[in-house]
Coordinates of C-alpha atoms and ligand atoms in Angstrom, one line a residue:
X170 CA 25.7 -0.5 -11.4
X171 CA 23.6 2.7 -10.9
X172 CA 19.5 2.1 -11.7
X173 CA 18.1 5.9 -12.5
X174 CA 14.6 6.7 -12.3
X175 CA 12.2 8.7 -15.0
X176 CA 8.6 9.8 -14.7
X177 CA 5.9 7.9 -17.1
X178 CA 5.0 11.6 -18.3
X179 CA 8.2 12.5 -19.5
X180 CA 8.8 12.5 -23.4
X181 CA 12.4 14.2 -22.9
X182 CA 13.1 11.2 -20.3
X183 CA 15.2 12.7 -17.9
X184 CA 16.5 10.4 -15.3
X185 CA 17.5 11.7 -11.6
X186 CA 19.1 9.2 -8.7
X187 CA 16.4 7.1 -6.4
X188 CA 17.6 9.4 -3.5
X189 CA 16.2 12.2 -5.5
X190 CA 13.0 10.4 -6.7
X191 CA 12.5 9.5 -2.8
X192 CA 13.0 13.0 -2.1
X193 CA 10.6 14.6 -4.5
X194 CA 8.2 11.7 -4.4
X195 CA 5.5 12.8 -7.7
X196 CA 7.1 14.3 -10.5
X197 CA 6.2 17.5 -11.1
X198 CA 5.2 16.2 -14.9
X199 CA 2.6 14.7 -12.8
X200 CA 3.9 11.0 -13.8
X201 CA 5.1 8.3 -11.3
X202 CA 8.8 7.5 -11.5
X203 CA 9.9 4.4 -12.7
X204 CA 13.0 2.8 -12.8
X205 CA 15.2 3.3 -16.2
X206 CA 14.9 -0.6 -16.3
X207 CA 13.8 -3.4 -13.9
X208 CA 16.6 -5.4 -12.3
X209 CA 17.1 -9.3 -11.9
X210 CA 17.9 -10.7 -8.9
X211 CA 21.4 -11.3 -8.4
X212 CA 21.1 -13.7 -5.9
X213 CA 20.2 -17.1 -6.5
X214 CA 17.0 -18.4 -5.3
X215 CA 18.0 -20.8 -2.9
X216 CA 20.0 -18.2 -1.1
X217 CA 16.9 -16.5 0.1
X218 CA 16.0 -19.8 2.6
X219 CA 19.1 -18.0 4.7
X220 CA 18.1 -14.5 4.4
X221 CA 16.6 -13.1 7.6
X222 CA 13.8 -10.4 6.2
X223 CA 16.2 -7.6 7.0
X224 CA 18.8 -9.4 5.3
X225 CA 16.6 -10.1 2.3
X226 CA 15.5 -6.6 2.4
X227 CA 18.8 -5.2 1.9
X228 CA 19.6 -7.4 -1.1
X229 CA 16.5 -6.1 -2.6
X230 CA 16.1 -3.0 -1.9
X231 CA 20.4 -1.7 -2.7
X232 CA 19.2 -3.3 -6.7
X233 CA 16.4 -0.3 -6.6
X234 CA 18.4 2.5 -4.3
X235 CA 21.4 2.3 -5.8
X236 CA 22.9 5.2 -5.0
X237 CA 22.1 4.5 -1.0
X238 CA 25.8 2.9 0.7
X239 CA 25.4 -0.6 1.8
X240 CA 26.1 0.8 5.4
X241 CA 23.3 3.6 4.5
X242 CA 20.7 1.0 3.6
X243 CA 21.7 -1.6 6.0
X244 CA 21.3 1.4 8.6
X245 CA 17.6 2.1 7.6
X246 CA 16.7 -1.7 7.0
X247 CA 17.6 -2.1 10.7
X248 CA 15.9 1.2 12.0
X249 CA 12.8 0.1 9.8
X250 CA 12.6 -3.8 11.1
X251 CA 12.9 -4.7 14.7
X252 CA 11.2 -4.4 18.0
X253 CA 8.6 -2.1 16.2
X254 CA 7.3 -5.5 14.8
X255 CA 5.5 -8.1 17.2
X256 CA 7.6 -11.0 15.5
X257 CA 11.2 -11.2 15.0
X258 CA 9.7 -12.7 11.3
X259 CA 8.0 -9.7 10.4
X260 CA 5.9 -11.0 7.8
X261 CA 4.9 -14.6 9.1
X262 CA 3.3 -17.2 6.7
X263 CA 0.5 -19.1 8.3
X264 CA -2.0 -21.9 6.8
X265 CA -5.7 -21.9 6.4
X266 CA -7.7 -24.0 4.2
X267 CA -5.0 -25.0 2.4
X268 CA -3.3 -21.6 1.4
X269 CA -0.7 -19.8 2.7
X270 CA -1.8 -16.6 4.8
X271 CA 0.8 -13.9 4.4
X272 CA 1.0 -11.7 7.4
X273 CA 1.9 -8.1 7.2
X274 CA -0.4 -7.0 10.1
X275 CA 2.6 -7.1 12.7
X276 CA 3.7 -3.9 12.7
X277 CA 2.9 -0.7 15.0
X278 CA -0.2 0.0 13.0
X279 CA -1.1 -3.0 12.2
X280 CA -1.7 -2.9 8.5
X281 CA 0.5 -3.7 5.9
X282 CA 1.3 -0.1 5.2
X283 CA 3.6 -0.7 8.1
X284 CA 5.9 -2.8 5.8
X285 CA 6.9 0.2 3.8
X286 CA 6.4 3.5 6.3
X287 CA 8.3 2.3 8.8
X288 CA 11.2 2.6 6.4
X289 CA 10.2 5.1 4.6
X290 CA 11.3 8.3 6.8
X291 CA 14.8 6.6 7.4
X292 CA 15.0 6.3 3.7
X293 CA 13.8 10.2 2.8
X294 CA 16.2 11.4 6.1
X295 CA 19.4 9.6 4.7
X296 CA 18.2 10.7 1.0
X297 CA 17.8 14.6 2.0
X298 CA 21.5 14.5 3.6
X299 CA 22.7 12.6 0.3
X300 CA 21.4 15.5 -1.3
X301 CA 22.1 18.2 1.1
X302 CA 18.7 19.0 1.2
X303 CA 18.2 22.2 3.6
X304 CA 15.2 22.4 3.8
X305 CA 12.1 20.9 5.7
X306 CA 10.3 18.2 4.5
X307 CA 6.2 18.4 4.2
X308 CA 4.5 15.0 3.8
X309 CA 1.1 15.2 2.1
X310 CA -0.9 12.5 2.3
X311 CA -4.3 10.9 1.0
X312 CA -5.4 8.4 3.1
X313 CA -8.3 5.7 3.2
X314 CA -7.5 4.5 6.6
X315 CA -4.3 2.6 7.1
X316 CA -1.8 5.0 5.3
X317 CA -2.6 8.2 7.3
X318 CA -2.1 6.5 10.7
X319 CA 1.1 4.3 9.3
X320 CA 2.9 7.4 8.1
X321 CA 2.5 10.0 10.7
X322 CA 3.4 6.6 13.2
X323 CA 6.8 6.4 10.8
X324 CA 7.3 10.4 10.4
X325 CA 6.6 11.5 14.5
X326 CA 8.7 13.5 15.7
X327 CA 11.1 12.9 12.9
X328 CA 13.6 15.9 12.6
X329 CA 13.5 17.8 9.5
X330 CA 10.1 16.6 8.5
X331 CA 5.9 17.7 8.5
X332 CA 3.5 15.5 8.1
X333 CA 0.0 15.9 7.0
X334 CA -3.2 14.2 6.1
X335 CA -6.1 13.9 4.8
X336 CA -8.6 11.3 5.3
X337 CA -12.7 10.9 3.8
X338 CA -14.6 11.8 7.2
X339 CA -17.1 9.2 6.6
X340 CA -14.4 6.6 5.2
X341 CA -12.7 5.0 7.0
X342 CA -13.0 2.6 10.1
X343 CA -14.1 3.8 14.0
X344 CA -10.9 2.2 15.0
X345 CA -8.9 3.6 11.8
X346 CA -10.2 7.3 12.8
X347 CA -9.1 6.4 16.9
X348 CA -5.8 5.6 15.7
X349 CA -5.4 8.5 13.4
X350 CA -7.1 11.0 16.6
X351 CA -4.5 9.7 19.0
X352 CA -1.4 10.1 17.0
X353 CA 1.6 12.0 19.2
X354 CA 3.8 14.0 17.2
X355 CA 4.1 17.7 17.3
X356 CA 4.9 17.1 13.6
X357 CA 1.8 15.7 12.6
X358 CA -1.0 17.3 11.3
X359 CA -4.5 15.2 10.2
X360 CA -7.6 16.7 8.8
X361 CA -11.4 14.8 7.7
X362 CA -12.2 15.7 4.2
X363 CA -15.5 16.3 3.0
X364 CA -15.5 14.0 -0.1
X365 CA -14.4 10.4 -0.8
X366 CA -10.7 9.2 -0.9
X367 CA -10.6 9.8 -4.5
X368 CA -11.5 13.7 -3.7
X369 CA -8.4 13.5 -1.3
X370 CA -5.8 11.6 -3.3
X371 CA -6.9 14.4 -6.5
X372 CA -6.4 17.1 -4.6
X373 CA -3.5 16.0 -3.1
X374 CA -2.0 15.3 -6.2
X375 CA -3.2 18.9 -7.5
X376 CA -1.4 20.6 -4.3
X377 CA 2.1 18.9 -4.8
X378 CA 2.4 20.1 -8.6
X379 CA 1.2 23.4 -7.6
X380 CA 4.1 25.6 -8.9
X381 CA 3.2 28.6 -7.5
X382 CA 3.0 27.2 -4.1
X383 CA 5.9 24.9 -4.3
X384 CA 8.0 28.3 -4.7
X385 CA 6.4 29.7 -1.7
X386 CA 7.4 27.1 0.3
X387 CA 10.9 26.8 -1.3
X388 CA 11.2 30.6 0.3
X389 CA 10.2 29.8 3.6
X390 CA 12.5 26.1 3.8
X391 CA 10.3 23.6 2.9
X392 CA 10.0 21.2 0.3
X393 CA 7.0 18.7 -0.5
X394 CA 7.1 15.1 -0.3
X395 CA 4.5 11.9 -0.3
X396 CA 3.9 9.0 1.7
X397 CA 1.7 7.6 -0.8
X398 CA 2.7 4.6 -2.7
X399 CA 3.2 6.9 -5.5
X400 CA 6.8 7.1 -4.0
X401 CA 9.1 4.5 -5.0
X402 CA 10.8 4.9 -1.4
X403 CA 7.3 2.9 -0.6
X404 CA 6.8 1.1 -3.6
X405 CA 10.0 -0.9 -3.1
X406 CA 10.0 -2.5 0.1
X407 CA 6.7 -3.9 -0.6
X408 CA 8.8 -6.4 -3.3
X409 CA 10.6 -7.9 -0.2
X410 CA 8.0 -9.9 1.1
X411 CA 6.6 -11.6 -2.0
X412 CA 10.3 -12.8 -1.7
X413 CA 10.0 -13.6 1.7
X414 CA 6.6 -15.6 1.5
X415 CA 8.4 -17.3 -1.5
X416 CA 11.0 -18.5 0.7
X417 CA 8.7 -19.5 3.9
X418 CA 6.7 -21.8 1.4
X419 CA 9.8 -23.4 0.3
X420 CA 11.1 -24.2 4.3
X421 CA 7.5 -25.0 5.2
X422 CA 7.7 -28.0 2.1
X423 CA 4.6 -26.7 0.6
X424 CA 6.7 -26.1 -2.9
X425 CA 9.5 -27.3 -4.1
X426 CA 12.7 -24.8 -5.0
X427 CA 11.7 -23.2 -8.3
X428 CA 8.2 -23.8 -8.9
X429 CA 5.4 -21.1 -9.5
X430 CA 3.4 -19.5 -6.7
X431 CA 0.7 -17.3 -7.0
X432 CA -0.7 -14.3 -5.1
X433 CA -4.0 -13.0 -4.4
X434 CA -3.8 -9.5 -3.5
X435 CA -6.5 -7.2 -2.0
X436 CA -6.0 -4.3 -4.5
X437 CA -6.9 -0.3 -3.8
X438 CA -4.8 2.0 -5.2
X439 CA -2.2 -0.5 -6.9
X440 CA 1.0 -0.3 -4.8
X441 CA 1.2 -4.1 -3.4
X442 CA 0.2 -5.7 -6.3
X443 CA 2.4 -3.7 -8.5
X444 CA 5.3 -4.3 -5.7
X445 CA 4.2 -8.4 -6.8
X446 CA 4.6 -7.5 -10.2
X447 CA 8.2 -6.1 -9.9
X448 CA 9.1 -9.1 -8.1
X449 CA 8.0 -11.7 -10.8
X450 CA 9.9 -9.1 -13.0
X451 CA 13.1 -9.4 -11.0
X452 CA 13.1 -13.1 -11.7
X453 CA 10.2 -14.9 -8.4
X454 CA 8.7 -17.4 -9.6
X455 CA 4.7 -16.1 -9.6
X456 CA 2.0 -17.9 -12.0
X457 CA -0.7 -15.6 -11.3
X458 CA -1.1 -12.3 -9.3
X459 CA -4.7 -12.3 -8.7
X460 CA -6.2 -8.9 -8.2
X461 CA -9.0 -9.0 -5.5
X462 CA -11.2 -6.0 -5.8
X463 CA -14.4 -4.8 -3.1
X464 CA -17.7 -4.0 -4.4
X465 CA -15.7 -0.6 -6.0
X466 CA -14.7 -3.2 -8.6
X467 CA -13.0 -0.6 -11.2
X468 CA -10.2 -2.9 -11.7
X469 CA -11.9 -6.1 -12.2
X470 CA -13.3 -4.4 -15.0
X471 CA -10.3 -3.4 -16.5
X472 CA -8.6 -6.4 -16.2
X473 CA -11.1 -8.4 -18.0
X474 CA -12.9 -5.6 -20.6
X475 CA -10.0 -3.6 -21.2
X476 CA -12.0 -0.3 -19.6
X477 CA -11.3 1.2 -16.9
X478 CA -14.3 3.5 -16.0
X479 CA -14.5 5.3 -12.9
X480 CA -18.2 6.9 -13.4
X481 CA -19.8 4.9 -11.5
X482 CA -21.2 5.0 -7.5
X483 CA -18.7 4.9 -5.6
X484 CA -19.4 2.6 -1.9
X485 CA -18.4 3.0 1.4
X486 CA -17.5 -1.1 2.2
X487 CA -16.6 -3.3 4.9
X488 CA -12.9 -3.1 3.5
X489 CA -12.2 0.7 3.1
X490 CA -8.9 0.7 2.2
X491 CA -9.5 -0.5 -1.3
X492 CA -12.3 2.1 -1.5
X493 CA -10.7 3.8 -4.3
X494 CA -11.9 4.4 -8.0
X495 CA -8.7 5.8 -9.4
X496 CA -6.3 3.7 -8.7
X497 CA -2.6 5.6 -8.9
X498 CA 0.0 2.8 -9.5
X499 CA -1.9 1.7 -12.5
X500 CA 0.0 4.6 -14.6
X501 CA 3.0 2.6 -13.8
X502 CA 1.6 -0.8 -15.2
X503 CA -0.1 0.9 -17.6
X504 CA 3.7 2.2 -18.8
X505 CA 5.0 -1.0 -19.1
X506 CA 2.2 -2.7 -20.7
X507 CA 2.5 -0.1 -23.4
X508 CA 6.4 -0.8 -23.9
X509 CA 7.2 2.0 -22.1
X510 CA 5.5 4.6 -24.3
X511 CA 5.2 8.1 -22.9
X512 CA 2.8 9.4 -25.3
X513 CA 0.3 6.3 -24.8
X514 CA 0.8 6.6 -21.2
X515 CA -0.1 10.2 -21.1
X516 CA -3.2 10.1 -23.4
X517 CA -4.8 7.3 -21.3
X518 CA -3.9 9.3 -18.4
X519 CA -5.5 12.8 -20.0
X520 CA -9.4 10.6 -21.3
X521 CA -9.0 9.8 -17.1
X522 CA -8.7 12.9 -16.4
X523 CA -11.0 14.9 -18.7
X524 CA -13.6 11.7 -19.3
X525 CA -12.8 10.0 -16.5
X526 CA -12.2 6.4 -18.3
X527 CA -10.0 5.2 -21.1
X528 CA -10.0 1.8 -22.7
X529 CA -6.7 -0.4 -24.1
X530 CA -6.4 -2.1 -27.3
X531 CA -6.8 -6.2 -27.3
X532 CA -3.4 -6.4 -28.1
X533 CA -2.2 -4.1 -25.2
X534 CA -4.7 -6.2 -23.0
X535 CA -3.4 -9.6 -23.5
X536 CA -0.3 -8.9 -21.7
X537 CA -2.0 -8.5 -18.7
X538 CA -2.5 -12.4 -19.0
X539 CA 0.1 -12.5 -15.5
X540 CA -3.5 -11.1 -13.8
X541 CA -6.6 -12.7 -12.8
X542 CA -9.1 -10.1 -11.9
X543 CA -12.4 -10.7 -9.5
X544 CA -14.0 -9.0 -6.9
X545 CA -16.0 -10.2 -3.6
X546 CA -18.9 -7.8 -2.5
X547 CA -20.3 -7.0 1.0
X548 CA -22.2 -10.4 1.6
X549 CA -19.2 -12.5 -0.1
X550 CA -16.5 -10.7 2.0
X551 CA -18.7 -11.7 5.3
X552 CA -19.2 -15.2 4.1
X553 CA -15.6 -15.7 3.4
X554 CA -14.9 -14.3 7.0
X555 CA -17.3 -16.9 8.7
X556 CA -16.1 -19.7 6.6
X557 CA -12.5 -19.5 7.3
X558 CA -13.4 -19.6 11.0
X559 CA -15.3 -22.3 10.7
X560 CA -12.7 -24.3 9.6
X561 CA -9.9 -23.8 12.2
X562 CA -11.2 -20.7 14.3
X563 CA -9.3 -18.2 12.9
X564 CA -10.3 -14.6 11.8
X565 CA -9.1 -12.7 9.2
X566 CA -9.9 -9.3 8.3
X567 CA -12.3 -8.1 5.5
X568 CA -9.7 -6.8 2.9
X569 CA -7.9 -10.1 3.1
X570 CA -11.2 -12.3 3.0
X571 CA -11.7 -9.9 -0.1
X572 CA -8.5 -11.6 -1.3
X573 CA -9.1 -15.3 0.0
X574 CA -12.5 -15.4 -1.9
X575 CA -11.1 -14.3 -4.8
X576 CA -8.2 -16.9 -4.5
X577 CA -11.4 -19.4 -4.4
X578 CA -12.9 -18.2 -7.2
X579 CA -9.8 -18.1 -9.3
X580 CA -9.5 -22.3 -8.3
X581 CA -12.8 -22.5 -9.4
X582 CA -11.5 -21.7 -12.6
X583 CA -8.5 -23.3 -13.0
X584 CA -9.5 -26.7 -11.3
X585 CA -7.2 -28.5 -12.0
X586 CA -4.2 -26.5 -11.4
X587 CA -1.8 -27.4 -8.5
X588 CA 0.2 -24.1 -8.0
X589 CA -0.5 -23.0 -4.5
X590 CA -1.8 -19.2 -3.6
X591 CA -0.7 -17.7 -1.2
X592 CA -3.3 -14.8 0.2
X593 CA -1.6 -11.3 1.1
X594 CA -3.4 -10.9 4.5
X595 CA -3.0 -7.2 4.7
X596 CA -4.8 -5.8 8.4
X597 CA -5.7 -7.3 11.5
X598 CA -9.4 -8.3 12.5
X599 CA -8.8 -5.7 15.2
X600 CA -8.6 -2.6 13.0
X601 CA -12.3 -3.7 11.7
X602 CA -13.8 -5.2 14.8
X603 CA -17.6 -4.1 13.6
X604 CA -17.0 -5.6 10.2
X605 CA -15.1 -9.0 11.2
X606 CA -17.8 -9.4 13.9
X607 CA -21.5 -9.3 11.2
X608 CA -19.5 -12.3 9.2
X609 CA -19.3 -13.9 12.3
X610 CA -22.8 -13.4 12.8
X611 CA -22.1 -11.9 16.4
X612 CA -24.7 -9.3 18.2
X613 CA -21.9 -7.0 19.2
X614 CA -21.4 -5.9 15.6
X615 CA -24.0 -3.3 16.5
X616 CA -22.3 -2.0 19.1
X617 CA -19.1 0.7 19.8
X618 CA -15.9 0.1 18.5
X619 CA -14.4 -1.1 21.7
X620 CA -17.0 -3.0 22.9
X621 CA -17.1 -4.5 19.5
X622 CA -13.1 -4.4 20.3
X623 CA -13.7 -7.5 23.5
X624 CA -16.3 -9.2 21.9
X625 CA -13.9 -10.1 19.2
X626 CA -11.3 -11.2 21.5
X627 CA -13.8 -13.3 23.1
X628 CA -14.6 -15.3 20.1
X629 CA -10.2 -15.3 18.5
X630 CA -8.7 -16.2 21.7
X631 CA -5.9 -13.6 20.0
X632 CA -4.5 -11.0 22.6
X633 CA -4.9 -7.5 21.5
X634 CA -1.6 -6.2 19.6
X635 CA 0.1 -3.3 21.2
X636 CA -1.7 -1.1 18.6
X637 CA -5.0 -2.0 20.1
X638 CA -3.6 -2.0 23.9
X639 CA -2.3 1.7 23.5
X640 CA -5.7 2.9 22.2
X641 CA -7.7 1.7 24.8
X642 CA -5.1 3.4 27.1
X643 CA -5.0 6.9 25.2
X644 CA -7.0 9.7 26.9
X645 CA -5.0 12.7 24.9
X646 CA -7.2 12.4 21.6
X647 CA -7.6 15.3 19.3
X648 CA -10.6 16.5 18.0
X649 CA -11.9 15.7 14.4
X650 CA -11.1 18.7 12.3
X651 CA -13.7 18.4 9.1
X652 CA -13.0 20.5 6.2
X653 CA -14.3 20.6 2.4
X654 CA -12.2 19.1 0.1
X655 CA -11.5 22.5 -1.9
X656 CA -9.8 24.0 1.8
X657 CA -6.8 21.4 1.7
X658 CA -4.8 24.0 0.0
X659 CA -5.4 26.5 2.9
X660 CA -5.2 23.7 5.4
X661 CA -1.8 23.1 4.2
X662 CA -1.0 27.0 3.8
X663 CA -2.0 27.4 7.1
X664 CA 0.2 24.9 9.0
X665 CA 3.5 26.1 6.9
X666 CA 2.9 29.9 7.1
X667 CA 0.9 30.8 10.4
X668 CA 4.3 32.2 12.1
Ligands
LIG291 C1 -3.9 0.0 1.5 C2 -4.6 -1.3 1.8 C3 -4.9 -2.2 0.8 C4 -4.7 -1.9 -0.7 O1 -3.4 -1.8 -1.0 P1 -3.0 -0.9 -2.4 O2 -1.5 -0.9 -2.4 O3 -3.6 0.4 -2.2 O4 -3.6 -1.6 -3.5 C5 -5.5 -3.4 1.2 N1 -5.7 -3.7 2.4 C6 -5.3 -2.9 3.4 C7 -5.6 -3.3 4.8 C8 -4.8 -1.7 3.2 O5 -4.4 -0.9 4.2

C-alpha cells in the first residue's frame, strides 16, 4: 500500500511520494506535509518485545516511506544505527524515582536530535537517486543548539549535499556553540544570528519559499532542503522509540502487555511530541502525552486556554533548546485537530503571522484532551535536577528535568492514577555542564565550560561520552561568524554563488 503526503496549506490537495516530500522538505505553499492518512501498526504488539531498535525501525518507518524498498530502508536503518551510538540499545530505558527515563542522549551529538539526523542524510541520498535528482542538495537550517551540530554531524562530507546553519549568537549552550565551532566537513557551513531562534527558524522559512531564489539555484544545480523537524524524513523516526520505550517497560515488568503509558515530553518546536502523537495514532497504547514547557511557556498556554500567543518576552533559559515561541509542528496538530481542514489551518496560521496569536474554539480544544500541558521555570528546573540526585545520584539534564517536574506535577493531579510515565530524557548533563552544575548547588557553575565540564564528572561518576572526549581534544576550531538576521539570504547567496 502506498501512503502519499500533502501540505496543511494546500486546498487543491495534491499529494507527492515521501521520497519527494523528504526531498523538498517545506512545501512551497509554506505548509508542513502530512501524510494522506495515518497508518496502524501492522504488527502486533507483542511482536515488538523481539524487535531490535533497527528492526523496530524498519517496521515503522517502510508504513511512512512507502515508496523506499525494504532493502533501501533496511540499508539506511543500518547506516543510521550502529557503532555511531554508545549502546548497542540506542535508546536505553533507565529508572529513577519511580519513572522510566528514556534515553536518546547516546548518539554522536548527544542529544536526541541524533535519533533522527543520523538517518536523515541516508534517507534524502537514497530519496534524490529514487528521484534522479541531479542536482545538489543545500540544507538550511534554524537551530537552537542541538539541531545545528546533529545535522552538519549527519550531513559531513556527505556527497551531493551543503549544509548550513544558523544559530541565535547568545542562545545556545558554551558547549552547544564548541561543538557547532569544531564541526569537520568541507560541506558545512554555520553562522551566529543576531536575533533569537525564532528570528532564525522565520527567516529560514522565508529563504526556502523564496521563488526567485529557488530558480537561481535551480540554474546553478542546487536544490533546497531542511533538517528541521519540519521534514517528515525527521519527523518519522522520532515514532520509533515511543515504541521502543513501550516495549522496554513491558520486558522490564513495569506494565503489563497492553496497558496505557504515558509520556512527558520536553517540548520546543513540536517534533517529538508530535512524533508521540503519531504513535498513539498508529495504535501504542499512551494515556497522556504530557507537554513540558521552560519558562517560554507558549504552549502551556495553548493547551489549557485555547491561545496561543507569542507576544510576549521571550527568555534565554537553562534549557535552550525549547527556547522557541513559534512552535512549527503545531500546524500539523493543529490540521488534525481541525479534521483536516485546509482553510481553518491556514487562517490560524495567517492571525500568527500577521497578529502573531490565534485562538481555537472549545469544541476544537477539547480534543486536545490526549495532552496535559505545564511548564517548570528556571528555579523548578534546578530543583528538579538536585532532587533527582538526591535520590540515587544521578543527573539529568535541564530540558529533561523540565519534563520530569512536569511528569510530577501531572501526578499531583491525577493522584490516584497508576499509569506509569515515562520521561523522554532528551540531552546529556554534559552538553549543559554550567546549568546541571547551579541545581546541584556546585561552585564550579561559575566557571568555563570545561572546567565546569570535570567538575561535573567529579560529582556523576559518568565517563565523558566520545562527544565530550573529542571536544576537549579539538584544536582546529573555527571562528564565530556573527551576522544580522536580515544577511541570511546573502550568507546563503554567498556560499552557493562565490565561484
Ligand atoms: C530539540 C530539543 C528539545 C525539543 O524538541 P522539539 O522536537 O523541538 O519539541 C528538547 N530537548 C532537547 C535537548 C532538544 O535538543
Amino acid at each position: 500500500m502506498s501512503l502519499l503526503y500533502r501540505s496543511t496549506r494546500d486546498l487543491k490537495a495534491n499529494t507527492i511520494p515521501a521520497s519527494e516530500a523528504i526531498l523538498k522538505g517545506l512545501s512551497s505553499d509554506g505548509g508542513l506535509y502530512v501524510p494522506t492518512s495515518i497508518p496502524k501498526i501492522d504488527f502486533d504488539l507483542s511482536e515488538l518485545l523481539d524487535f531490535s531498535y533497527q528492526e523496530l525501525a524498519f517496521r515503522v518507518l517502510r508504513l511512512f516511506y512507502t515508496d523506499f524498498s525494504e532493502s533501501e530502508l533496511r540499508k539506511c536503518i543500518e547506516n543510521a544505527y550502529g557503532d555511531n551510538f554508545d549502546t548497542s540499545l540506542i535508546a536505553p530505558l533507565s529508572f529513577h524515582d519511580n519513572n522510566g527515563y528514556l534515553e536518546l542522549f547516546h548518539g554522536p551529538t548527544i542529544a536526541f536530535k541524533d535519533i533522527a539526523l543520523q538517518l536523515l542524510p541516508h534517507l534524502m541520498t537514497t530519496a534524490a537517486k529514487k528521484n534522479k535528482l541531479q542536482k545538489e542538495i543545500v540544507i538550511l537550517t534554524a537551530t537552537s543548539g542541538d539541531t545545528g551540530k546533529a545535522a552538519m554531524d549527519g550531513f559531513a562530507d556527505v556527497e551531493g549535499t551543503k549544509i548550513i546553519v544558523f544559530y541565535p549568537k547568545d542562545g545556545v549552550s558554551f558547549i552547544q556553540e564548541q561543538q557547532m565551532l569544531t564541526q569537520k566537513g568541507k560541506n558545512t557551513f554555520i553562522y551566529a544570528v543576531d536575533g533569537n531562534f525564532d528570528v532564525a527558524q522565520t527567516n529560514v522559512k522565508r529563504i526556502l519559499n523564496n521563488d526567485k531564489l529557488s530558480q537561481k539555484l535551480a540554474n546553478d544545480n542546487y536544490q533546497f532542503s531542511s533538517a528541521n523537524s519540519i521534514n517528515i524524513g525527521r519527523l518519522f523516526p522520532q515514532v520509533v522509540y515511543y515504541f521502543y520505550a513501550y516495549s522496554q517497560m513491558v520486558k522490564q515488568q513495569k506494565i503489563s502487555l497492553g496497558s496505557a503509558i504515558n509520556f512527558s515530553v520536553p517540548t520546543g518546536n513540536f517534533g517529538d511530541i508530535l512524533a508521540g502523537y503519531y504513535a498513539q495514532k498508529m495504535g501504542l497504547p499512551i494515556n497522556k502525552l504530557l507537554c513540558a514547557s521552560n519558562k517560554n511557556n507558549v504552549l502551556t498556554e495553548f493547551f489549557n486556554e485555547g491561545i496561543y500567543d507569542k507576544n510576549r518576552p521571550f527568555y534565554v533559559t537553562s534549557s535552550p533548546s525549547m527556547d522557541i515561541l513559534v512552535s512549527s509542528n503545531l500546524e500539523r496538530l493543529l490540521f488534525y485537530i481541525n479534521n483536516e481542514d485546509v482553510q481553518a489551518t491556514i487562517d490560524l496560521m495567517t492571525q500568527l503571522s500577521n497578529n502573531g496569536k490565534y485562538s481555537i474554539s472549545s469544541e476544537i480544544k477539547d480534543s486536545l484532551s490526549d495532552f496535559f500541558a505545564a511548564f517548570a521555570d528556571e528555579e523548578q528546573t534546578a530543583n528538579e535536577i538536585s532532587r533527582i540526585y538526591k535520590i540515587d545520584g544521578s543527573i539529568i539534564d535541564p530540558h529533561t528535568a523540565v519534563a520530569s517536574y512536569v511528569a510530577r506535577l501531572y501526578k499531583e493531579k491525577y493522584p490516584d492514577s497508576t499509569i506509569p510515565t515515562v520521561i523522554v530524557s532528551t540531552a546529556s548533563p554534559y552538553k549543559f555542564p554550567q546549568s546541571v552544575l547551579i541545581g546541584l548547588h556546585d561552585s564550579a557553575a561559575f566557571e568555563t565550560g570545561f572546567t565546569a565540564l570535570q567538575a561535573l564528572k567529579n560529582k556523576s561518576h559518568v565517563e565523558f561520552p566520545s562527544a565530550i572526549e573529542q571536544l576537549l581534544s579539538k584544536h582546529n576550531k573555527r571562528a564565530k561568524k556573527v551576522i544580522s538576521s536580515s544577511d541570511m539570504k546573502k550568507a546563503v547567496e554567498k556560499i552557493l554563488f562565490t565561484k
